[in-house]
mmCIF file of C-alpha atoms in Angstrom:
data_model
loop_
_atom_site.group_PDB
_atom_site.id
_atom_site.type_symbol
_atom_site.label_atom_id
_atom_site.label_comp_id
_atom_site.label_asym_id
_atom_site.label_seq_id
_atom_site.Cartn_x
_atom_site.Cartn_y
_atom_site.Cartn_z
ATOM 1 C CA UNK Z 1 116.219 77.729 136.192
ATOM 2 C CA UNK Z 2 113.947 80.397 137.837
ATOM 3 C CA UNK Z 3 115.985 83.179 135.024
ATOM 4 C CA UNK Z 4 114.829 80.617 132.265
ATOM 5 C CA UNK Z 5 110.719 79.945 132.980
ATOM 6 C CA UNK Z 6 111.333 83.881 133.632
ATOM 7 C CA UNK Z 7 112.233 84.233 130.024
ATOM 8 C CA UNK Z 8 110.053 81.748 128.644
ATOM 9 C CA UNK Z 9 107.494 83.580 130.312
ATOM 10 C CA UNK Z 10 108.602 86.537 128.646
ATOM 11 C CA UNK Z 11 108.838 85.538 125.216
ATOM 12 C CA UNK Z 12 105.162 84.505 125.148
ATOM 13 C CA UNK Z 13 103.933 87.346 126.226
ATOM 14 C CA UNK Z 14 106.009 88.906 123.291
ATOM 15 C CA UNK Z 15 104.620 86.377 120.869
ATOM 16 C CA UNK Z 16 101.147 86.815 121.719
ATOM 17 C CA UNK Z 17 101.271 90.840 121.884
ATOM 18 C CA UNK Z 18 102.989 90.433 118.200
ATOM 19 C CA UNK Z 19 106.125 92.031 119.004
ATOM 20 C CA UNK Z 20 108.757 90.748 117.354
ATOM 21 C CA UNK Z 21 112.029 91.514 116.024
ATOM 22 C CA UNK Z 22 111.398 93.129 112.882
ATOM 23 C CA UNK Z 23 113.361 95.581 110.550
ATOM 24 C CA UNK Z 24 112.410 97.323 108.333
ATOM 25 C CA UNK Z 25 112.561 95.181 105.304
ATOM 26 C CA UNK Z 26 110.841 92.499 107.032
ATOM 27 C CA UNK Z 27 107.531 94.246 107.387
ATOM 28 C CA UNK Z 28 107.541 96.681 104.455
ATOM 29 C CA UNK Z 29 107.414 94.284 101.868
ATOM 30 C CA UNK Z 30 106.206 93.730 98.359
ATOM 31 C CA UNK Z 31 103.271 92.003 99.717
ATOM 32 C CA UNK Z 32 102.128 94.278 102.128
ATOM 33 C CA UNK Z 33 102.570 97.112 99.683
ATOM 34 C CA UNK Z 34 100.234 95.033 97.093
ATOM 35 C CA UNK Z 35 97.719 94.635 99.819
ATOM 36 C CA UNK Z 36 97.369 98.497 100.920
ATOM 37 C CA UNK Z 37 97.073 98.994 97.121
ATOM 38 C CA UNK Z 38 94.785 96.388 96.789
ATOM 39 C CA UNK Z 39 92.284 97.803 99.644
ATOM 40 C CA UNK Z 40 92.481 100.832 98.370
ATOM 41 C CA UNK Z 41 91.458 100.028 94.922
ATOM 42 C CA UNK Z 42 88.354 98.510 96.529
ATOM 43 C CA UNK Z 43 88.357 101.934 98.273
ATOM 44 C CA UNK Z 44 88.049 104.022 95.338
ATOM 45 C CA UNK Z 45 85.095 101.545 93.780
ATOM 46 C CA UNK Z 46 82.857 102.196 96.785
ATOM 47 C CA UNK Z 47 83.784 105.907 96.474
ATOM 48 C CA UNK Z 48 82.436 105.879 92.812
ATOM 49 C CA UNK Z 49 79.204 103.896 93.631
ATOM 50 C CA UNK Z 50 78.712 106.981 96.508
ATOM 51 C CA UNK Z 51 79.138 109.665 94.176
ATOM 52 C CA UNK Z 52 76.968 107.810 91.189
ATOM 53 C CA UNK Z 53 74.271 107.638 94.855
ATOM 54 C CA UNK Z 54 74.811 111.132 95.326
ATOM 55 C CA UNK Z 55 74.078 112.753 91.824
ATOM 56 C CA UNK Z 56 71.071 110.428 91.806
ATOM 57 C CA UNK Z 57 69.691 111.251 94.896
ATOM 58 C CA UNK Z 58 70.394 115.269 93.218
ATOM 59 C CA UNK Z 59 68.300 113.822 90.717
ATOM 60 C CA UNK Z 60 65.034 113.051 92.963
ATOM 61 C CA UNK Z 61 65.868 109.183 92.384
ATOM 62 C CA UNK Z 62 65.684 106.805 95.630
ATOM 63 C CA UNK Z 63 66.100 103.107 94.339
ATOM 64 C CA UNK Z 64 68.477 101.378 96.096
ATOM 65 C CA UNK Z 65 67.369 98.060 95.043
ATOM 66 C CA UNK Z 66 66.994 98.743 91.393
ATOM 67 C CA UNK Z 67 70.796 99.873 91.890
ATOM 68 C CA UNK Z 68 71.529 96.533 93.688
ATOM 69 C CA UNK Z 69 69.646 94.277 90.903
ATOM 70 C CA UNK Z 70 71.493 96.366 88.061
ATOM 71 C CA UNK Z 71 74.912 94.712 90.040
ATOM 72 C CA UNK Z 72 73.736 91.482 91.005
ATOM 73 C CA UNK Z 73 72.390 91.112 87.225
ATOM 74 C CA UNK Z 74 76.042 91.431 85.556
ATOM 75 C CA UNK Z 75 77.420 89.342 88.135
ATOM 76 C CA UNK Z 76 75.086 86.629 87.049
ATOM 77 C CA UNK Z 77 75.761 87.204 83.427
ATOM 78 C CA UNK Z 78 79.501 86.751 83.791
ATOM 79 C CA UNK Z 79 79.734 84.157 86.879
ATOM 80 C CA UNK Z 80 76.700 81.887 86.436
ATOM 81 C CA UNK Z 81 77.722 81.747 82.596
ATOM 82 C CA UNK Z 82 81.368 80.411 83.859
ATOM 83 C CA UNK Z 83 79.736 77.956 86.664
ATOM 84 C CA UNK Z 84 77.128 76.527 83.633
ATOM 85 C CA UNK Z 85 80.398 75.623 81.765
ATOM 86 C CA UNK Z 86 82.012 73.593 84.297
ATOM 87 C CA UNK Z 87 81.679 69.975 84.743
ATOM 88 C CA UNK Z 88 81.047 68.071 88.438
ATOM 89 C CA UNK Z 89 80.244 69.390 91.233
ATOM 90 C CA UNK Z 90 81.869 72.524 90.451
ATOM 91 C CA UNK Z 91 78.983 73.184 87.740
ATOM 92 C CA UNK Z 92 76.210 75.816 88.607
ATOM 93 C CA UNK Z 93 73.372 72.829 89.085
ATOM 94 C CA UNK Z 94 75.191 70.813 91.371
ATOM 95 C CA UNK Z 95 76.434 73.407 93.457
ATOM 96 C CA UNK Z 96 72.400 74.492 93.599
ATOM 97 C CA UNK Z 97 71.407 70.919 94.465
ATOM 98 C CA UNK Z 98 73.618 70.680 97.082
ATOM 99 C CA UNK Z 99 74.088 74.076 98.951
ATOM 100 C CA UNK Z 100 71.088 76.451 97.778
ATOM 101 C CA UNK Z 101 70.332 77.220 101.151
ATOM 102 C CA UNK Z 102 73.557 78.070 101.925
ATOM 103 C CA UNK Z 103 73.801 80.994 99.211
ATOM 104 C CA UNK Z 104 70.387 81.745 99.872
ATOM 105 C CA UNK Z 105 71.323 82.971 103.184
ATOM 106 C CA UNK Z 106 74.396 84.694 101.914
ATOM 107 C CA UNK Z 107 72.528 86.312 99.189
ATOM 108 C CA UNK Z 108 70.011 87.493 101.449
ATOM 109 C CA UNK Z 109 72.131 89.038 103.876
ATOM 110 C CA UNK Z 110 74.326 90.478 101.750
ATOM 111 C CA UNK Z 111 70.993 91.923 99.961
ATOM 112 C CA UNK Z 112 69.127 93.646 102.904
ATOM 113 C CA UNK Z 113 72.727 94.923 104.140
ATOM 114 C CA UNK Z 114 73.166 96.960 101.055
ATOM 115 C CA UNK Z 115 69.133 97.805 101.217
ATOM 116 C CA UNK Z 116 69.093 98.892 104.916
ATOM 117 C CA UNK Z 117 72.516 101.043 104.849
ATOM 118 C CA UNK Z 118 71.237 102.995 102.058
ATOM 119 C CA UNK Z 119 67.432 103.511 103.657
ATOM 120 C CA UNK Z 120 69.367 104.481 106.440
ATOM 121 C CA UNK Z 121 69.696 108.176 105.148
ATOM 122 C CA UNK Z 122 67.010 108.760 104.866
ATOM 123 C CA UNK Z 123 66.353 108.962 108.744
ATOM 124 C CA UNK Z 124 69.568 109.738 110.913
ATOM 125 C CA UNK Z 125 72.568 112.020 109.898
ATOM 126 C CA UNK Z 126 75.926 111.002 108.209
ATOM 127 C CA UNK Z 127 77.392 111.429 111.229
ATOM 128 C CA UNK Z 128 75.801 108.340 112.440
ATOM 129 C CA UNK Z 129 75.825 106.424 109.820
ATOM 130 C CA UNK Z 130 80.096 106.820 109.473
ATOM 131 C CA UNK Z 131 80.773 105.700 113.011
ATOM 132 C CA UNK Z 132 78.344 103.092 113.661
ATOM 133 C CA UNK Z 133 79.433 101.667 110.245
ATOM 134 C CA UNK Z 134 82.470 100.755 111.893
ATOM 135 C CA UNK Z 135 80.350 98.308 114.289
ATOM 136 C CA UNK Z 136 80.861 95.802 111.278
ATOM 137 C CA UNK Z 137 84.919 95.747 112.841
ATOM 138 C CA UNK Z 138 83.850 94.244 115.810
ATOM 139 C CA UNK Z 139 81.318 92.082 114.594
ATOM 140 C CA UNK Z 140 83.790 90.518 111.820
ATOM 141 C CA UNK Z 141 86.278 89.643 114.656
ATOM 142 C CA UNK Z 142 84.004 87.895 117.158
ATOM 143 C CA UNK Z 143 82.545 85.975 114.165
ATOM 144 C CA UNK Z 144 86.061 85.267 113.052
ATOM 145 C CA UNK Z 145 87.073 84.429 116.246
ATOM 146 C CA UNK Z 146 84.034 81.688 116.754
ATOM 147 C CA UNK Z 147 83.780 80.104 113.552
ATOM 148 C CA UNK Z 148 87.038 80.677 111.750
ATOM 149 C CA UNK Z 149 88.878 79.961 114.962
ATOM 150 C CA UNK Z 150 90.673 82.832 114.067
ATOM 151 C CA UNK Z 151 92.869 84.710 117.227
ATOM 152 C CA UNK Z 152 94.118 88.117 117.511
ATOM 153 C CA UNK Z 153 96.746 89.548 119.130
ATOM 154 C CA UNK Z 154 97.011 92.693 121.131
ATOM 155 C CA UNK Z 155 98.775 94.359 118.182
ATOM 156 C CA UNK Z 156 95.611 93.768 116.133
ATOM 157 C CA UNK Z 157 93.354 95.030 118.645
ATOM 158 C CA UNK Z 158 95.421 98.178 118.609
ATOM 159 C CA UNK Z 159 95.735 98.648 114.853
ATOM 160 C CA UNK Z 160 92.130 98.067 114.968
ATOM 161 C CA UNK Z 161 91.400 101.315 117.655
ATOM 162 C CA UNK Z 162 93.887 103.448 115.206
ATOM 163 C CA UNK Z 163 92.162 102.843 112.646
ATOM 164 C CA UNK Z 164 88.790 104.015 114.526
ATOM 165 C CA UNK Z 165 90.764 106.947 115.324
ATOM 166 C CA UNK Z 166 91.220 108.011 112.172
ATOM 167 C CA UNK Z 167 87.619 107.501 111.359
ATOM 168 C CA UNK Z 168 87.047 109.542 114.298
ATOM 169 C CA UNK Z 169 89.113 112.358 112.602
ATOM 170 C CA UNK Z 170 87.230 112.430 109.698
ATOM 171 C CA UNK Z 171 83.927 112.470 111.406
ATOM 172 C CA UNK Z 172 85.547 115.235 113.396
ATOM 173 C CA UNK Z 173 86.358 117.183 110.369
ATOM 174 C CA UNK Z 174 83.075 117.064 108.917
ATOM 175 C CA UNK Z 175 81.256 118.960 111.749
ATOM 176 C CA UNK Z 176 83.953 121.344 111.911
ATOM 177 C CA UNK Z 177 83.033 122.118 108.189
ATOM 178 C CA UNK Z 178 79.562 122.113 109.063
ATOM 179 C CA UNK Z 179 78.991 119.404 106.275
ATOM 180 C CA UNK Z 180 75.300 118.883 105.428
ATOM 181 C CA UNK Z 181 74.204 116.033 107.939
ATOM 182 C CA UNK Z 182 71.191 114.610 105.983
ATOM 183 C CA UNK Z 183 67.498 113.409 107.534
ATOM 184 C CA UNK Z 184 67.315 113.538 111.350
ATOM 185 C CA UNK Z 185 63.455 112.464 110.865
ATOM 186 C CA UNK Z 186 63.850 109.384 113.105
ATOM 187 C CA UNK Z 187 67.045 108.768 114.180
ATOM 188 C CA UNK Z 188 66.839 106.175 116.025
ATOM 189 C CA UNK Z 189 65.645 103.648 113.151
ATOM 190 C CA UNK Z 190 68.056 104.991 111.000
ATOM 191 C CA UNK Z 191 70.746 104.064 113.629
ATOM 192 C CA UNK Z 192 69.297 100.702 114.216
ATOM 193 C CA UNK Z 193 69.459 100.175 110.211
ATOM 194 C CA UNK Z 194 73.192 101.266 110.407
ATOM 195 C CA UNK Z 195 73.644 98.122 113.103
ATOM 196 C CA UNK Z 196 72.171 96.085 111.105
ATOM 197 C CA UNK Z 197 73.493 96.379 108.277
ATOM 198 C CA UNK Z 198 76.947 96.171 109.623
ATOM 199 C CA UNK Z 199 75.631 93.066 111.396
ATOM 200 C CA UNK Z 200 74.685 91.365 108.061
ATOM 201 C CA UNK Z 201 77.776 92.758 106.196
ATOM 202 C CA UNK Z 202 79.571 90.864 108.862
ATOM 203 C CA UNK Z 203 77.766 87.414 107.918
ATOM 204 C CA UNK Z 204 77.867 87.722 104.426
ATOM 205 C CA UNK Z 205 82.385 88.905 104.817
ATOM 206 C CA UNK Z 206 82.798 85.309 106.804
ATOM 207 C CA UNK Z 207 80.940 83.421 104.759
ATOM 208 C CA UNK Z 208 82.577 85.089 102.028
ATOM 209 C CA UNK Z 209 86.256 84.331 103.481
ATOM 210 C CA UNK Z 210 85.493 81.256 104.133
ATOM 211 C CA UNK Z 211 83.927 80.067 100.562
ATOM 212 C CA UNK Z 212 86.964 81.805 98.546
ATOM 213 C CA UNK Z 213 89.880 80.453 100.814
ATOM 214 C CA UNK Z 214 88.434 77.047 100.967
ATOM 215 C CA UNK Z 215 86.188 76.430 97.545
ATOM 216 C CA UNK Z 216 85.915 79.016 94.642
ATOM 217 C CA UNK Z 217 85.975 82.976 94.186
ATOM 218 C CA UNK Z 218 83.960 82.287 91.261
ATOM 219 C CA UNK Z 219 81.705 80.378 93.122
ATOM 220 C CA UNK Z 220 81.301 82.592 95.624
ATOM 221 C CA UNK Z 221 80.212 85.441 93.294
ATOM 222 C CA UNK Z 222 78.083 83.533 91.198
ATOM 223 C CA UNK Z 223 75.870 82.247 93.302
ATOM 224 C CA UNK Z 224 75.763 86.254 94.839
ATOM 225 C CA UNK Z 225 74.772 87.060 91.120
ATOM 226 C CA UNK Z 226 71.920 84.168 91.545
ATOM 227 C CA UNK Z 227 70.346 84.966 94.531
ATOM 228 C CA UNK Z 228 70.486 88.392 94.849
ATOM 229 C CA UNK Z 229 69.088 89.188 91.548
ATOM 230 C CA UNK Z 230 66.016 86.542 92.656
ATOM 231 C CA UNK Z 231 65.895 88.317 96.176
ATOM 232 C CA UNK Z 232 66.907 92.345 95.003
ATOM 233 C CA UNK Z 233 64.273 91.602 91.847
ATOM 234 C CA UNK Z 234 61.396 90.142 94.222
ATOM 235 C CA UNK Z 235 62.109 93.528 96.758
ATOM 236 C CA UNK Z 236 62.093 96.259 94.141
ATOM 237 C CA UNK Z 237 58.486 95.060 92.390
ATOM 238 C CA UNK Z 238 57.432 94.942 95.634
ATOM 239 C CA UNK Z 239 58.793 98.340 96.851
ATOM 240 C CA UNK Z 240 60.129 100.329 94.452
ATOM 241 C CA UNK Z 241 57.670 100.004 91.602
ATOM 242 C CA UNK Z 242 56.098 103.756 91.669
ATOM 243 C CA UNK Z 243 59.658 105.180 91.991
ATOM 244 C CA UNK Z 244 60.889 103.009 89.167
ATOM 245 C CA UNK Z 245 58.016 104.560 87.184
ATOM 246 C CA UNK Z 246 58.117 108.007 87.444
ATOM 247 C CA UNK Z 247 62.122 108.057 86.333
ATOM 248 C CA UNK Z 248 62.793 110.564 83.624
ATOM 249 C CA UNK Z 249 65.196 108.136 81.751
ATOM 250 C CA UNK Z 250 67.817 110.255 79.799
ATOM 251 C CA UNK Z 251 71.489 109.489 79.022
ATOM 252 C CA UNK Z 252 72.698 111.421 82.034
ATOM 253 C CA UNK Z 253 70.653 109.226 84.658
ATOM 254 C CA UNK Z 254 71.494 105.984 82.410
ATOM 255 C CA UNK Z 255 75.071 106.702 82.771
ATOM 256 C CA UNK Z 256 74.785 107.023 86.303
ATOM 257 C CA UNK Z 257 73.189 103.611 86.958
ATOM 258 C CA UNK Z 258 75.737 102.249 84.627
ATOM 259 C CA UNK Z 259 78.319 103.970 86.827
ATOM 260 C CA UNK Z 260 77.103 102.684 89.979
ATOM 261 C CA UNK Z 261 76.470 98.806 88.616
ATOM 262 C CA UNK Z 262 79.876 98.735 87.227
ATOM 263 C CA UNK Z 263 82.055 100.174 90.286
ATOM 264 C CA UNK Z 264 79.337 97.464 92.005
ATOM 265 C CA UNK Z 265 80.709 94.807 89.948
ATOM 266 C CA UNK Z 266 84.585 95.751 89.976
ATOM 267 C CA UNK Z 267 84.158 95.489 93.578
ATOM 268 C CA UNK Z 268 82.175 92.094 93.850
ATOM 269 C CA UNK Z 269 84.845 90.698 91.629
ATOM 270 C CA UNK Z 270 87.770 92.059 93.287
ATOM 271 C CA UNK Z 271 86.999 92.047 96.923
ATOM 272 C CA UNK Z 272 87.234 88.267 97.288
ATOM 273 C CA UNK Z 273 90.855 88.183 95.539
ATOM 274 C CA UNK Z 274 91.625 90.398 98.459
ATOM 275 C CA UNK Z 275 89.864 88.672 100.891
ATOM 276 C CA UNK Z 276 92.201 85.579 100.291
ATOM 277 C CA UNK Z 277 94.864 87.502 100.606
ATOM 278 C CA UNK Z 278 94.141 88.652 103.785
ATOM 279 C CA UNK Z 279 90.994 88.046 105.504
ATOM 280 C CA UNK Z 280 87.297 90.140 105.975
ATOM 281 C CA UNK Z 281 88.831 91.864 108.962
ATOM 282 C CA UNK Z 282 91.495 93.413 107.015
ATOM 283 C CA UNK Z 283 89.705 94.191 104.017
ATOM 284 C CA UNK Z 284 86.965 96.246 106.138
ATOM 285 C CA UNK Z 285 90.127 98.286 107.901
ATOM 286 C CA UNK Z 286 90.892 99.553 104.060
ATOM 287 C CA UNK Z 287 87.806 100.162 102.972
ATOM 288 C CA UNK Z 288 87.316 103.031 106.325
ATOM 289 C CA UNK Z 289 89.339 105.223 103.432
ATOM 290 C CA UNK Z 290 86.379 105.027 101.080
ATOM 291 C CA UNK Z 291 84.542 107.781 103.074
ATOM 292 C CA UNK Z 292 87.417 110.008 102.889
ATOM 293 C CA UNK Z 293 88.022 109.196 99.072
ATOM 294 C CA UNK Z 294 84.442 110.025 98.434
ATOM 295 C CA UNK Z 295 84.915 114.137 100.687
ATOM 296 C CA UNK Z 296 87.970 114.247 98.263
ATOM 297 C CA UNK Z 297 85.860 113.557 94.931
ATOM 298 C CA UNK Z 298 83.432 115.871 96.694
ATOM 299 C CA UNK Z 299 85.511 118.751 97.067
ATOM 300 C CA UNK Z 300 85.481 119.323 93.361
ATOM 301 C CA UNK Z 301 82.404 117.860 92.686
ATOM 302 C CA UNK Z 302 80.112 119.173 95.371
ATOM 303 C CA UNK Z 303 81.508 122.206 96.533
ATOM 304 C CA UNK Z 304 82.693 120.028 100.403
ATOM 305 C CA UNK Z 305 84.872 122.217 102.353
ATOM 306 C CA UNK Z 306 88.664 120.933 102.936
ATOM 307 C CA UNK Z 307 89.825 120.498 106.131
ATOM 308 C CA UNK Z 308 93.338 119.564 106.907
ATOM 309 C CA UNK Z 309 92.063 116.650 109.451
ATOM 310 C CA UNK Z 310 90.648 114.911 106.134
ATOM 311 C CA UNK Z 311 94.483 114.568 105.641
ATOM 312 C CA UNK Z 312 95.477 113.169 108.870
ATOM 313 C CA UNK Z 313 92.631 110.436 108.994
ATOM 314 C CA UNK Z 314 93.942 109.397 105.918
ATOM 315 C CA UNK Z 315 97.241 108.574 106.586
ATOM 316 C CA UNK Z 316 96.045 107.464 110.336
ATOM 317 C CA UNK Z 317 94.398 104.851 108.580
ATOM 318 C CA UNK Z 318 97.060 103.461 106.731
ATOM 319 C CA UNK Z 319 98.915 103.518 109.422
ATOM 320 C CA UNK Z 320 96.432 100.952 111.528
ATOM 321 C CA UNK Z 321 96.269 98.836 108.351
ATOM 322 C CA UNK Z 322 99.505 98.319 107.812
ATOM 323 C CA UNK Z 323 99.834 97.970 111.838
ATOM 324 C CA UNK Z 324 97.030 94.711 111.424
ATOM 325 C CA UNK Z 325 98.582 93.496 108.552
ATOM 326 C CA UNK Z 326 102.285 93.415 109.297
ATOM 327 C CA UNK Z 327 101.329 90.637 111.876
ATOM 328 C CA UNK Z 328 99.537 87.457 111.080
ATOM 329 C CA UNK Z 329 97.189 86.075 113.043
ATOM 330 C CA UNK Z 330 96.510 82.544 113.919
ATOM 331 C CA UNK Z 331 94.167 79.724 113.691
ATOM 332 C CA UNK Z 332 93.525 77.945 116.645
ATOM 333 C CA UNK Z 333 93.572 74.209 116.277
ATOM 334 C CA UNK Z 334 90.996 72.176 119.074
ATOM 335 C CA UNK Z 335 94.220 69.890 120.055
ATOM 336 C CA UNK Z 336 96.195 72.833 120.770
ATOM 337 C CA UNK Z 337 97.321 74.968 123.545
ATOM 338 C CA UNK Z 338 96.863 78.652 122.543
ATOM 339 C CA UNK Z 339 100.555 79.299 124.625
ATOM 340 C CA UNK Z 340 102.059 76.765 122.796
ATOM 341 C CA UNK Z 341 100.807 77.728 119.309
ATOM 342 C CA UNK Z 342 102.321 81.414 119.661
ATOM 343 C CA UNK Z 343 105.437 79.722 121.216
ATOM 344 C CA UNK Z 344 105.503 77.757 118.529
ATOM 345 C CA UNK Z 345 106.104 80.769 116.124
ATOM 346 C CA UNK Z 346 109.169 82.043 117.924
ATOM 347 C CA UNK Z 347 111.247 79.392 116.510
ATOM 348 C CA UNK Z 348 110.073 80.464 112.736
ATOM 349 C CA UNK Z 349 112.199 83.152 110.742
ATOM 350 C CA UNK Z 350 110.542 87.126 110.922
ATOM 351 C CA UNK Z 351 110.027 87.233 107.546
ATOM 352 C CA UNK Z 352 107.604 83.872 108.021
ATOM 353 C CA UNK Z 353 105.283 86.181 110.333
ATOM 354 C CA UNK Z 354 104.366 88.595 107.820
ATOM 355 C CA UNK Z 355 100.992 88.838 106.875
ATOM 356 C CA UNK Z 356 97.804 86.262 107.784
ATOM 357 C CA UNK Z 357 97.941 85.598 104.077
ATOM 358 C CA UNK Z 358 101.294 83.767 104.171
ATOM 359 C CA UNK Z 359 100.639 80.300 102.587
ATOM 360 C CA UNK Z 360 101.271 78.319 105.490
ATOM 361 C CA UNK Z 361 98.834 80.215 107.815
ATOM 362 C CA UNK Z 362 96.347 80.055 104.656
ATOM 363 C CA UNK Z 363 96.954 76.390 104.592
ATOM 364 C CA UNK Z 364 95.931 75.727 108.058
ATOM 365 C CA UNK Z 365 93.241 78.324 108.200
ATOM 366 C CA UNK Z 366 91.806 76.547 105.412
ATOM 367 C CA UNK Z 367 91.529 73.040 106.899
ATOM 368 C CA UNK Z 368 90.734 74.413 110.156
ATOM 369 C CA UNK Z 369 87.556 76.520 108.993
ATOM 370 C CA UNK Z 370 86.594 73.117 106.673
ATOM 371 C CA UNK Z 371 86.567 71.315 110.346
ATOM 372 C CA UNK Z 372 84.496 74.306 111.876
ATOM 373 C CA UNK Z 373 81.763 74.702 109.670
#
């Protein structure tokens, strides 16, 4: 009897640590393979809205907002335009009669995140800007964890700290190349932008994962198209009307705003397929590669110096993704007894524990978060 509680005891402190049984086909699978691809292709999007940033800001042009309305302007073209078509409470009106506040709030913080990130450079160094960005990890999983009832295991946490490794790496490799750091004209405000920016990045990803795995992607992004061309249009007249006017508009700096609104839009439109998929936690582990996409592009572009440790961050990276995402987590119901919930999953096939995205797990995440918020 004493062997058998003994065991018991054992295999729940396997369960909740993640470590089961796999091979190798059980966690390399198609869909894990789709999802790295996936994040990735969000990845390279925020790498060409950097580089578009970057030969602007060559250009003498600071406008961050003007960039951001651009965006949210073609997001309202396409999505409001698909919401005005439908019929009930799915059409654009009655969705604004009934939960304008909601997107308001969204659309606000998703808004002044973009703003304050991007003002951020022009105070503290990149330095600061690529480590504390990571502070949105954190954030995502205690918000996750409170109103998504979402719960981790220790595997996740460590997948999680690899991946911050290989960030680490990359900053690393940056100062070894003695990398142009930027403004250090007031550092601390530019840090404190960084935090909260990552703060508000972290509201806007729940309430984004929560909205597309429970009502409507298209939803979701149209009323982001509403809102944050009403809030990014209100901003730039109010801050950004000198630099607006002295512009030298040519081709060259057309293209680039075109650039930057349409990698903008790809990535609106794409990150919330993702998103259901997996969840905000795991999309913001893939998009740590978009730094080290953008040093790549700016090796040939910008004359960047290569360093081999660009290399190993890289593939450190992956390695943490795939480490997060070849274990699901789990939604914790109010009835429930967390240690019976992961013994629960022990009597389930391997292959059943891949991936949060499974659609069982999506299933009750979904009526879970309805019940939370």
């Amino acid at each position: 009897m004493a062997e058998r509680v003994e065991d018991k005891r054992c295999e729940k402190w396997r369960v909740a640590c993640g470590l089961y049984s796999y091979n190798f086909r059980d966690v390399f699978t198609w869909r894990l393979l789709k999802t790295i691809l996936m994040g990735q292709v969000l990845s390279v999007l925020i790498c060409g809205t950097a580089v578009s940033c970057q030969y602007l800001a060559n250009a003498g042009i600071e406008t961050p907002m003007l960039q951001s309305f651009f965006n949210y302007v073609l997001l309202l073209l396409v999505y409001a335009t698909i919401l005005s078509t439908r019929k009930g409470d799915r059409n654009i009106l009655q969705i604004l009669k009934t939960k304008w506040w909601k997107y308001l709030v969204m659309g606000l913080a998703d808004v002044e995140a973009n703003y304050a990130v991007v003002k951020a450079y022009q105070f503290t160094t990149l330095t600061s800007i690529q480590l504390l960005d990571c502070f949105v990890i954190p954030v995502l999983m205690l918000l996750s964890w409170f109103f998504l009832k979402t719960r981790y295991r220790l595997i996740h946490f460590v997948a999680v700290m690899v991946c911050l490794l290989g960030v680490g790496a990359m900053v690393g490799a940056d100062i070894l190349a003695k990398r142009d750091q930027g403004s250090t004209s007031d550092v601390v405000l530019g840090d404190g932008l960084v935090l909260l920016s990552a703060i508000l990045y972290a509201v806007s990803n729940i309430c984004q994962e929560h909205t597309v795995k429970n009502l409507s992607h298209v939803e979701f992004v149209g009323m982001m198209g509403f809102f944050g061309t009403l809030i990014s249009g209100i901003q730039l007249a109010v801050l950004e009307t000198h630099a607006i006017a002295v512009i030298k508009w040519d081709l060259h700096i057309s293209m680039l705003f075109a650039g930057y609104a349409l990698c903008m839009y790809g990535l609106y439109s794409f990150m919330p397929v993702v998103m259901k998929m997996t969840g905000a936690t795991a999309v913001n582990l893939s998009l740590l590669t978009a730094d080290l996409f953008s040093l790549f592009c700016g090796l040939f572009l910008f004359d960047y110096t290569f360093s081999a440790l660009y290399i190993i961050s890289l593939v450190v990276i992956i390695v943490g993704f795939i480490m997060f995402n070849a274990v699901p987590t789990y939604t914790a119901l109010p009835e429930d007894d967390p240690t019976e919930v992961l013994g629960g999953h022990t009597a389930e096939s391997s292959s059943d524990h891949l991936l949060a995205g499974d659609r069982d797990t999506q299933r009750t995440e979904t009526l879970t978060a309805v019940a939370a918020l």
